[in-house]
Amino acid sequence: GPFRALGTPVLDIHELAAGKLAALLSRRQARDVFDSHRLLTSKLLDPERLRLAFTVYGAMNRRDWRTVSPDDVNLDAVELSRQLLPTLSMTERSNDVLPEAFGGRLVQGCREGLAAVLPLRPNERAFLDLLLDQGEIDASLLTGDDSLRERIRRQPLLAWKAQNARLRESR
């Protein structure tokens, strides 16, 4: 059409995916499993960029990201049947007639797809250790890109996590 949005900040697909994966591993909702499965199987994601965003978004999460595992992905069949399936078209459900089969396929796909970001690499774990145990944000452990390191360093939720870690350490 003739209208365009200008100057509107838009998340990079890797940031969007990392946020959804963080929700997948912390909230465990059927919608998160469905959305994560679509993202992880889409072929739109660069694995290295996803790893970086996943580590940073995980660092901002309430959950200790050093403990996450693909085995954490699960699905409640009742929630799937009541809250997710009614919102999906038949094409989105694929050929799975039974909710259990559909849910099982989604969970398995997510677990396999998480191999792109898990297990954490030593540098990613070091970043999380430094942040969560000592309250320091050292983005040079994650990227050599100066601009990106600065964006990570200034991220308000990471600063909050670092401050809380320093407060815990001083007690």
Short mmCIF file of N, CA and C in Angstrom, two decimals:
data_model
loop_
_atom_site.label_atom_id
_atom_site.label_comp_id
_atom_site.label_asym_id
_atom_site.label_seq_id
_atom_site.Cartn_x
_atom_site.Cartn_y
_atom_site.Cartn_z
N GLY A 1 0.80 -1.18 0.00
CA GLY A 1 0.00 0.00 0.00
C GLY A 1 0.84 1.24 0.00
N PRO A 2 0.20 2.39 0.08
CA PRO A 2 0.90 3.66 0.02
C PRO A 2 1.52 4.07 1.36
N PHE A 3 1.23 3.36 2.44
CA PHE A 3 1.72 3.75 3.75
C PHE A 3 2.91 2.89 4.17
N ARG A 4 3.87 3.53 4.83
CA ARG A 4 5.03 2.81 5.35
C ARG A 4 5.33 3.33 6.74
N ALA A 5 5.78 2.44 7.59
CA ALA A 5 6.22 2.84 8.93
C ALA A 5 7.71 3.13 8.85
N LEU A 6 8.09 4.33 9.22
CA LEU A 6 9.49 4.73 9.20
C LEU A 6 9.96 4.98 10.62
N GLY A 7 11.20 4.64 10.89
CA GLY A 7 11.76 4.90 12.21
C GLY A 7 11.20 4.01 13.30
N THR A 8 10.60 2.91 12.92
CA THR A 8 10.03 1.99 13.90
C THR A 8 11.04 0.88 14.18
N PRO A 9 11.51 0.78 15.42
CA PRO A 9 12.48 -0.28 15.71
C PRO A 9 11.83 -1.66 15.60
N VAL A 10 12.54 -2.56 14.97
CA VAL A 10 12.05 -3.92 14.78
C VAL A 10 13.13 -4.88 15.27
N LEU A 11 12.72 -5.90 16.01
CA LEU A 11 13.68 -6.89 16.47
C LEU A 11 14.20 -7.72 15.31
N ASP A 12 15.46 -8.04 15.38
CA ASP A 12 16.06 -8.99 14.46
C ASP A 12 15.43 -10.36 14.71
N ILE A 13 15.28 -11.17 13.68
CA ILE A 13 14.65 -12.49 13.82
C ILE A 13 15.36 -13.34 14.87
N HIS A 14 16.66 -13.15 15.03
CA HIS A 14 17.42 -13.94 16.01
C HIS A 14 17.07 -13.52 17.44
N GLU A 15 16.83 -12.22 17.63
CA GLU A 15 16.40 -11.74 18.95
C GLU A 15 15.00 -12.24 19.25
N LEU A 16 14.13 -12.18 18.26
CA LEU A 16 12.77 -12.69 18.43
C LEU A 16 12.80 -14.17 18.79
N ALA A 17 13.59 -14.94 18.05
CA ALA A 17 13.70 -16.38 18.31
C ALA A 17 14.29 -16.65 19.69
N ALA A 18 15.30 -15.90 20.07
CA ALA A 18 15.92 -16.10 21.39
C ALA A 18 14.92 -15.80 22.50
N GLY A 19 14.12 -14.77 22.34
CA GLY A 19 13.09 -14.46 23.33
C GLY A 19 12.07 -15.58 23.43
N LYS A 20 11.69 -16.12 22.29
CA LYS A 20 10.72 -17.22 22.28
C LYS A 20 11.34 -18.48 22.90
N LEU A 21 12.60 -18.75 22.62
CA LEU A 21 13.27 -19.92 23.22
C LEU A 21 13.42 -19.74 24.73
N ALA A 22 13.67 -18.51 25.17
CA ALA A 22 13.74 -18.25 26.61
C ALA A 22 12.39 -18.54 27.25
N ALA A 23 11.32 -18.13 26.59
CA ALA A 23 9.98 -18.43 27.11
C ALA A 23 9.73 -19.94 27.11
N LEU A 24 10.15 -20.60 26.05
CA LEU A 24 9.98 -22.06 25.95
C LEU A 24 10.61 -22.77 27.15
N LEU A 25 11.80 -22.35 27.53
CA LEU A 25 12.53 -23.04 28.58
C LEU A 25 12.20 -22.55 29.99
N SER A 26 11.48 -21.46 30.09
CA SER A 26 11.14 -20.97 31.43
C SER A 26 9.65 -21.05 31.76
N ARG A 27 8.78 -20.83 30.77
CA ARG A 27 7.33 -20.85 31.04
C ARG A 27 6.69 -22.19 30.76
N ARG A 28 7.17 -22.86 29.72
CA ARG A 28 6.65 -24.17 29.33
C ARG A 28 5.17 -24.15 28.95
N GLN A 29 4.82 -23.24 28.08
CA GLN A 29 3.45 -23.13 27.58
C GLN A 29 3.36 -23.75 26.19
N ALA A 30 2.18 -24.28 25.87
CA ALA A 30 1.98 -24.93 24.58
C ALA A 30 2.27 -23.97 23.42
N ARG A 31 1.86 -22.73 23.55
CA ARG A 31 2.09 -21.75 22.47
C ARG A 31 3.59 -21.54 22.24
N ASP A 32 4.36 -21.54 23.32
CA ASP A 32 5.81 -21.37 23.19
C ASP A 32 6.43 -22.56 22.46
N VAL A 33 5.93 -23.76 22.74
CA VAL A 33 6.44 -24.96 22.06
C VAL A 33 6.12 -24.86 20.57
N PHE A 34 4.90 -24.49 20.24
CA PHE A 34 4.49 -24.37 18.83
C PHE A 34 5.34 -23.31 18.11
N ASP A 35 5.43 -22.12 18.69
CA ASP A 35 6.17 -21.04 18.05
C ASP A 35 7.66 -21.38 17.92
N SER A 36 8.23 -21.96 18.97
CA SER A 36 9.65 -22.33 18.94
C SER A 36 9.91 -23.38 17.88
N HIS A 37 9.01 -24.34 17.77
CA HIS A 37 9.16 -25.37 16.75
C HIS A 37 9.19 -24.75 15.36
N ARG A 38 8.29 -23.83 15.12
CA ARG A 38 8.24 -23.17 13.80
C ARG A 38 9.52 -22.39 13.52
N LEU A 39 10.01 -21.68 14.54
CA LEU A 39 11.24 -20.91 14.36
C LEU A 39 12.45 -21.83 14.14
N LEU A 40 12.55 -22.86 14.95
CA LEU A 40 13.72 -23.75 14.88
C LEU A 40 13.76 -24.58 13.60
N THR A 41 12.62 -24.79 12.98
CA THR A 41 12.58 -25.58 11.75
C THR A 41 12.43 -24.71 10.50
N SER A 42 12.51 -23.40 10.65
CA SER A 42 12.23 -22.49 9.54
C SER A 42 13.37 -22.30 8.55
N LYS A 43 14.58 -22.60 8.92
CA LYS A 43 15.76 -22.37 8.07
C LYS A 43 16.05 -20.88 7.88
N LEU A 44 15.43 -20.02 8.68
CA LEU A 44 15.67 -18.57 8.59
C LEU A 44 16.78 -18.10 9.51
N LEU A 45 17.23 -18.96 10.41
CA LEU A 45 18.12 -18.52 11.47
C LEU A 45 19.57 -18.91 11.21
N ASP A 46 20.46 -17.97 11.45
CA ASP A 46 21.89 -18.24 11.41
C ASP A 46 22.28 -18.79 12.78
N PRO A 47 22.82 -20.00 12.86
CA PRO A 47 23.09 -20.62 14.16
C PRO A 47 23.98 -19.78 15.08
N GLU A 48 24.98 -19.11 14.54
CA GLU A 48 25.89 -18.32 15.39
C GLU A 48 25.18 -17.09 15.95
N ARG A 49 24.40 -16.43 15.14
CA ARG A 49 23.66 -15.26 15.63
C ARG A 49 22.60 -15.68 16.64
N LEU A 50 21.98 -16.83 16.41
CA LEU A 50 20.99 -17.34 17.36
C LEU A 50 21.65 -17.68 18.69
N ARG A 51 22.82 -18.30 18.66
CA ARG A 51 23.53 -18.65 19.90
C ARG A 51 23.80 -17.40 20.74
N LEU A 52 24.28 -16.36 20.08
CA LEU A 52 24.59 -15.12 20.78
C LEU A 52 23.34 -14.55 21.44
N ALA A 53 22.27 -14.42 20.66
CA ALA A 53 21.03 -13.87 21.20
C ALA A 53 20.46 -14.77 22.29
N PHE A 54 20.53 -16.08 22.11
CA PHE A 54 20.03 -17.04 23.10
C PHE A 54 20.76 -16.89 24.43
N THR A 55 22.08 -16.72 24.37
CA THR A 55 22.86 -16.55 25.60
C THR A 55 22.50 -15.25 26.29
N VAL A 56 22.39 -14.17 25.54
CA VAL A 56 22.06 -12.87 26.14
C VAL A 56 20.64 -12.87 26.70
N TYR A 57 19.68 -13.36 25.94
CA TYR A 57 18.30 -13.41 26.44
C TYR A 57 18.19 -14.36 27.62
N GLY A 58 18.93 -15.44 27.59
CA GLY A 58 18.94 -16.36 28.72
C GLY A 58 19.53 -15.71 29.96
N ALA A 59 20.56 -14.91 29.78
CA ALA A 59 21.18 -14.22 30.91
C ALA A 59 20.19 -13.27 31.58
N MET A 60 19.24 -12.75 30.80
CA MET A 60 18.24 -11.83 31.35
C MET A 60 17.08 -12.56 32.02
N ASN A 61 17.01 -13.86 31.84
CA ASN A 61 15.89 -14.65 32.33
C ASN A 61 15.97 -14.84 33.84
N ARG A 62 14.83 -15.07 34.46
CA ARG A 62 14.79 -15.37 35.90
C ARG A 62 15.48 -16.69 36.21
N ARG A 63 15.38 -17.60 35.28
CA ARG A 63 15.97 -18.92 35.47
C ARG A 63 17.49 -18.84 35.27
N ASP A 64 18.22 -19.63 36.02
CA ASP A 64 19.67 -19.70 35.84
C ASP A 64 19.93 -20.44 34.53
N TRP A 65 20.37 -19.71 33.53
CA TRP A 65 20.49 -20.24 32.18
C TRP A 65 21.56 -21.32 32.07
N ARG A 66 22.40 -21.43 33.08
CA ARG A 66 23.43 -22.47 33.06
C ARG A 66 22.83 -23.85 33.29
N THR A 67 21.57 -23.89 33.69
CA THR A 67 20.93 -25.17 34.02
C THR A 67 19.95 -25.65 32.95
N VAL A 68 19.75 -24.88 31.88
CA VAL A 68 18.74 -25.28 30.89
C VAL A 68 19.22 -26.46 30.05
N SER A 69 18.24 -27.23 29.59
CA SER A 69 18.52 -28.43 28.82
C SER A 69 17.37 -28.67 27.84
N PRO A 70 17.64 -29.31 26.71
CA PRO A 70 16.54 -29.67 25.80
C PRO A 70 15.49 -30.53 26.49
N ASP A 71 15.89 -31.28 27.50
CA ASP A 71 14.93 -32.12 28.23
C ASP A 71 13.89 -31.30 28.99
N ASP A 72 14.14 -30.00 29.15
CA ASP A 72 13.18 -29.12 29.83
C ASP A 72 11.95 -28.85 28.97
N VAL A 73 12.03 -29.13 27.69
CA VAL A 73 10.90 -28.89 26.79
C VAL A 73 9.88 -29.99 27.00
N ASN A 74 8.67 -29.59 27.34
CA ASN A 74 7.58 -30.53 27.52
C ASN A 74 6.28 -29.83 27.23
N LEU A 75 5.22 -30.60 27.23
CA LEU A 75 3.92 -30.07 26.83
C LEU A 75 2.83 -30.75 27.62
N ASP A 76 1.90 -29.98 28.10
CA ASP A 76 0.72 -30.51 28.79
C ASP A 76 -0.35 -30.76 27.73
N ALA A 77 -0.75 -32.02 27.57
CA ALA A 77 -1.71 -32.39 26.53
C ALA A 77 -3.06 -31.69 26.71
N VAL A 78 -3.46 -31.48 27.95
CA VAL A 78 -4.74 -30.79 28.21
C VAL A 78 -4.65 -29.34 27.75
N GLU A 79 -3.56 -28.66 28.10
CA GLU A 79 -3.38 -27.28 27.66
C GLU A 79 -3.31 -27.21 26.14
N LEU A 80 -2.61 -28.15 25.54
CA LEU A 80 -2.52 -28.21 24.09
C LEU A 80 -3.91 -28.30 23.47
N SER A 81 -4.72 -29.21 23.98
CA SER A 81 -6.07 -29.43 23.43
C SER A 81 -7.00 -28.25 23.66
N ARG A 82 -6.90 -27.63 24.82
CA ARG A 82 -7.84 -26.56 25.18
C ARG A 82 -7.42 -25.18 24.71
N GLN A 83 -6.12 -24.91 24.74
CA GLN A 83 -5.69 -23.54 24.48
C GLN A 83 -4.99 -23.33 23.14
N LEU A 84 -4.27 -24.33 22.66
CA LEU A 84 -3.54 -24.12 21.41
C LEU A 84 -4.28 -24.64 20.18
N LEU A 85 -4.70 -25.88 20.21
CA LEU A 85 -5.32 -26.48 19.02
C LEU A 85 -6.51 -25.69 18.48
N PRO A 86 -7.38 -25.15 19.32
CA PRO A 86 -8.51 -24.39 18.77
C PRO A 86 -8.09 -23.14 17.99
N THR A 87 -6.87 -22.67 18.21
CA THR A 87 -6.41 -21.45 17.52
C THR A 87 -5.68 -21.75 16.21
N LEU A 88 -5.42 -23.02 15.93
CA LEU A 88 -4.64 -23.39 14.75
C LEU A 88 -5.53 -23.86 13.61
N SER A 89 -5.08 -23.58 12.40
CA SER A 89 -5.77 -24.13 11.24
C SER A 89 -5.35 -25.58 11.06
N MET A 90 -6.08 -26.32 10.27
CA MET A 90 -5.74 -27.73 10.04
C MET A 90 -4.37 -27.86 9.36
N THR A 91 -4.00 -26.90 8.53
CA THR A 91 -2.69 -27.00 7.88
C THR A 91 -1.56 -26.81 8.89
N GLU A 92 -1.79 -26.01 9.92
CA GLU A 92 -0.77 -25.83 10.95
C GLU A 92 -0.63 -27.07 11.82
N ARG A 93 -1.68 -27.84 11.91
CA ARG A 93 -1.64 -29.06 12.71
C ARG A 93 -1.01 -30.20 11.95
N SER A 94 -0.73 -29.99 10.69
CA SER A 94 -0.14 -31.03 9.85
C SER A 94 -1.15 -32.15 9.69
N ASN A 95 -0.69 -33.36 9.63
CA ASN A 95 -1.58 -34.51 9.48
C ASN A 95 -1.84 -35.22 10.79
N ASP A 96 -1.38 -34.64 11.88
CA ASP A 96 -1.58 -35.26 13.19
C ASP A 96 -3.02 -35.09 13.64
N VAL A 97 -3.72 -36.18 13.78
CA VAL A 97 -5.11 -36.13 14.21
C VAL A 97 -5.19 -36.09 15.72
N LEU A 98 -4.36 -36.87 16.38
CA LEU A 98 -4.39 -36.94 17.83
C LEU A 98 -3.53 -35.84 18.44
N PRO A 99 -4.05 -35.13 19.43
CA PRO A 99 -3.27 -34.08 20.08
C PRO A 99 -1.94 -34.60 20.63
N GLU A 100 -1.93 -35.83 21.15
CA GLU A 100 -0.71 -36.38 21.73
C GLU A 100 0.38 -36.53 20.66
N ALA A 101 -0.01 -36.97 19.47
CA ALA A 101 0.96 -37.14 18.38
C ALA A 101 1.49 -35.78 17.92
N PHE A 102 0.59 -34.82 17.79
CA PHE A 102 0.98 -33.48 17.39
C PHE A 102 1.92 -32.87 18.43
N GLY A 103 1.53 -32.95 19.69
CA GLY A 103 2.35 -32.41 20.78
C GLY A 103 3.71 -33.09 20.85
N GLY A 104 3.72 -34.41 20.70
CA GLY A 104 4.98 -35.14 20.73
C GLY A 104 5.92 -34.73 19.61
N ARG A 105 5.36 -34.50 18.43
CA ARG A 105 6.17 -34.06 17.29
C ARG A 105 6.75 -32.67 17.55
N LEU A 106 5.95 -31.78 18.15
CA LEU A 106 6.45 -30.43 18.46
C LEU A 106 7.57 -30.48 19.49
N VAL A 107 7.35 -31.25 20.56
CA VAL A 107 8.36 -31.35 21.62
C VAL A 107 9.66 -31.92 21.06
N GLN A 108 9.56 -33.00 20.31
CA GLN A 108 10.76 -33.64 19.74
C GLN A 108 11.49 -32.69 18.80
N GLY A 109 10.74 -31.96 17.99
CA GLY A 109 11.36 -31.00 17.08
C GLY A 109 12.09 -29.89 17.82
N CYS A 110 11.49 -29.42 18.91
CA CYS A 110 12.14 -28.38 19.72
C CYS A 110 13.40 -28.91 20.38
N ARG A 111 13.31 -30.09 20.95
CA ARG A 111 14.49 -30.67 21.60
C ARG A 111 15.64 -30.84 20.60
N GLU A 112 15.32 -31.31 19.42
CA GLU A 112 16.35 -31.48 18.39
C GLU A 112 16.87 -30.12 17.92
N GLY A 113 15.98 -29.16 17.75
CA GLY A 113 16.37 -27.83 17.29
C GLY A 113 17.24 -27.08 18.27
N LEU A 114 17.08 -27.37 19.56
CA LEU A 114 17.88 -26.70 20.57
C LEU A 114 19.35 -27.08 20.50
N ALA A 115 19.68 -28.09 19.70
CA ALA A 115 21.09 -28.44 19.49
C ALA A 115 21.85 -27.28 18.85
N ALA A 116 21.13 -26.35 18.25
CA ALA A 116 21.77 -25.16 17.67
C ALA A 116 22.33 -24.24 18.75
N VAL A 117 21.80 -24.33 19.97
CA VAL A 117 22.22 -23.41 21.04
C VAL A 117 22.66 -24.11 22.32
N LEU A 118 22.43 -25.39 22.42
CA LEU A 118 22.80 -26.14 23.62
C LEU A 118 23.56 -27.39 23.22
N PRO A 119 24.51 -27.81 24.02
CA PRO A 119 24.92 -27.22 25.28
C PRO A 119 25.65 -25.89 25.06
N LEU A 120 25.72 -25.13 26.13
CA LEU A 120 26.43 -23.86 26.07
C LEU A 120 27.92 -24.12 25.82
N ARG A 121 28.53 -23.25 25.07
CA ARG A 121 29.97 -23.32 24.83
C ARG A 121 30.70 -22.74 26.05
N PRO A 122 31.98 -23.06 26.21
CA PRO A 122 32.73 -22.54 27.36
C PRO A 122 32.69 -21.01 27.48
N ASN A 123 32.78 -20.29 26.38
CA ASN A 123 32.75 -18.82 26.45
C ASN A 123 31.37 -18.31 26.88
N GLU A 124 30.31 -19.00 26.47
CA GLU A 124 28.95 -18.60 26.86
C GLU A 124 28.74 -18.86 28.35
N ARG A 125 29.21 -20.00 28.82
CA ARG A 125 29.12 -20.33 30.25
C ARG A 125 29.95 -19.34 31.07
N ALA A 126 31.13 -18.97 30.57
CA ALA A 126 31.97 -17.99 31.27
C ALA A 126 31.26 -16.64 31.37
N PHE A 127 30.58 -16.23 30.30
CA PHE A 127 29.81 -14.99 30.33
C PHE A 127 28.74 -15.05 31.42
N LEU A 128 28.01 -16.17 31.46
CA LEU A 128 26.95 -16.33 32.46
C LEU A 128 27.53 -16.43 33.87
N ASP A 129 28.63 -17.15 34.05
CA ASP A 129 29.26 -17.26 35.36
C ASP A 129 29.67 -15.89 35.88
N LEU A 130 30.30 -15.11 35.02
CA LEU A 130 30.77 -13.79 35.42
C LEU A 130 29.60 -12.88 35.77
N LEU A 131 28.55 -12.92 34.98
CA LEU A 131 27.37 -12.09 35.23
C LEU A 131 26.64 -12.53 36.50
N LEU A 132 26.31 -13.81 36.58
CA LEU A 132 25.44 -14.29 37.65
C LEU A 132 26.16 -14.49 38.98
N ASP A 133 27.46 -14.73 38.95
CA ASP A 133 28.20 -14.96 40.19
C ASP A 133 28.96 -13.74 40.68
N GLN A 134 29.44 -12.91 39.76
CA GLN A 134 30.27 -11.77 40.17
C GLN A 134 29.68 -10.42 39.79
N GLY A 135 28.60 -10.43 39.02
CA GLY A 135 27.95 -9.17 38.66
C GLY A 135 28.70 -8.36 37.62
N GLU A 136 29.40 -9.03 36.72
CA GLU A 136 30.15 -8.34 35.67
C GLU A 136 29.60 -8.74 34.30
N ILE A 137 29.47 -7.75 33.43
CA ILE A 137 29.03 -7.99 32.06
C ILE A 137 30.25 -7.87 31.15
N ASP A 138 30.72 -8.99 30.65
CA ASP A 138 31.87 -9.00 29.74
C ASP A 138 31.44 -9.57 28.40
N ALA A 139 30.89 -8.70 27.56
CA ALA A 139 30.38 -9.12 26.26
C ALA A 139 31.48 -9.56 25.31
N SER A 140 32.74 -9.24 25.63
CA SER A 140 33.84 -9.69 24.77
C SER A 140 33.96 -11.21 24.79
N LEU A 141 33.36 -11.85 25.77
CA LEU A 141 33.33 -13.31 25.81
C LEU A 141 32.40 -13.88 24.74
N LEU A 142 31.48 -13.05 24.24
CA LEU A 142 30.47 -13.52 23.29
C LEU A 142 30.69 -13.06 21.86
N THR A 143 31.28 -11.88 21.68
CA THR A 143 31.39 -11.33 20.33
C THR A 143 32.59 -10.39 20.22
N GLY A 144 33.13 -10.30 19.03
CA GLY A 144 34.20 -9.36 18.74
C GLY A 144 33.69 -8.07 18.14
N ASP A 145 32.40 -7.98 17.89
CA ASP A 145 31.78 -6.80 17.29
C ASP A 145 31.63 -5.72 18.35
N ASP A 146 32.36 -4.59 18.18
CA ASP A 146 32.35 -3.52 19.17
C ASP A 146 30.96 -2.96 19.43
N SER A 147 30.20 -2.73 18.37
CA SER A 147 28.86 -2.17 18.50
C SER A 147 27.94 -3.11 19.28
N LEU A 148 28.02 -4.38 18.96
CA LEU A 148 27.19 -5.37 19.64
C LEU A 148 27.61 -5.53 21.10
N ARG A 149 28.91 -5.51 21.35
CA ARG A 149 29.39 -5.59 22.75
C ARG A 149 28.84 -4.42 23.56
N GLU A 150 28.82 -3.25 22.97
CA GLU A 150 28.30 -2.07 23.67
C GLU A 150 26.80 -2.20 23.93
N ARG A 151 26.06 -2.69 22.95
CA ARG A 151 24.62 -2.90 23.15
C ARG A 151 24.35 -3.90 24.27
N ILE A 152 25.13 -4.96 24.31
CA ILE A 152 24.97 -5.95 25.37
C ILE A 152 25.33 -5.33 26.72
N ARG A 153 26.44 -4.61 26.77
CA ARG A 153 26.89 -3.99 28.02
C ARG A 153 25.84 -3.02 28.58
N ARG A 154 25.13 -2.33 27.70
CA ARG A 154 24.14 -1.33 28.14
C ARG A 154 22.74 -1.89 28.33
N GLN A 155 22.55 -3.17 28.11
CA GLN A 155 21.22 -3.76 28.22
C GLN A 155 20.72 -3.63 29.66
N PRO A 156 19.59 -2.95 29.89
CA PRO A 156 19.12 -2.70 31.25
C PRO A 156 18.89 -3.95 32.10
N LEU A 157 18.33 -5.00 31.52
CA LEU A 157 18.10 -6.21 32.33
C LEU A 157 19.39 -6.89 32.73
N LEU A 158 20.40 -6.83 31.88
CA LEU A 158 21.70 -7.39 32.26
C LEU A 158 22.32 -6.56 33.37
N ALA A 159 22.19 -5.24 33.28
CA ALA A 159 22.71 -4.37 34.34
C ALA A 159 22.01 -4.67 35.67
N TRP A 160 20.72 -4.91 35.61
CA TRP A 160 19.96 -5.24 36.82
C TRP A 160 20.43 -6.57 37.40
N LYS A 161 20.63 -7.57 36.52
CA LYS A 161 21.12 -8.88 36.98
C LYS A 161 22.50 -8.73 37.61
N ALA A 162 23.36 -7.93 36.99
CA ALA A 162 24.71 -7.72 37.52
C ALA A 162 24.65 -7.04 38.89
N GLN A 163 23.80 -6.04 39.02
CA GLN A 163 23.66 -5.34 40.30
C GLN A 163 23.18 -6.31 41.38
N ASN A 164 22.20 -7.12 41.08
CA ASN A 164 21.70 -8.09 42.07
C ASN A 164 22.77 -9.10 42.45
N ALA A 165 23.56 -9.53 41.49
CA ALA A 165 24.65 -10.48 41.79
C ALA A 165 25.68 -9.83 42.71
N ARG A 166 26.00 -8.57 42.46
CA ARG A 166 26.97 -7.87 43.33
C ARG A 166 26.40 -7.69 44.73
N LEU A 167 25.11 -7.41 44.84
CA LEU A 167 24.48 -7.28 46.16
C LEU A 167 24.53 -8.60 46.91
N ARG A 168 24.23 -9.69 46.24
CA ARG A 168 24.29 -11.02 46.88
C ARG A 168 25.71 -11.33 47.33
N GLU A 169 26.67 -10.98 46.50
CA GLU A 169 28.06 -11.28 46.80
C GLU A 169 28.57 -10.48 47.99
N SER A 170 28.05 -9.26 48.18
CA SER A 170 28.53 -8.40 49.27
C SER A 170 27.92 -8.77 50.62
N ARG A 171 26.93 -9.64 50.63
CA ARG A 171 26.29 -10.02 51.90
C ARG A 171 27.08 -11.05 52.65
#
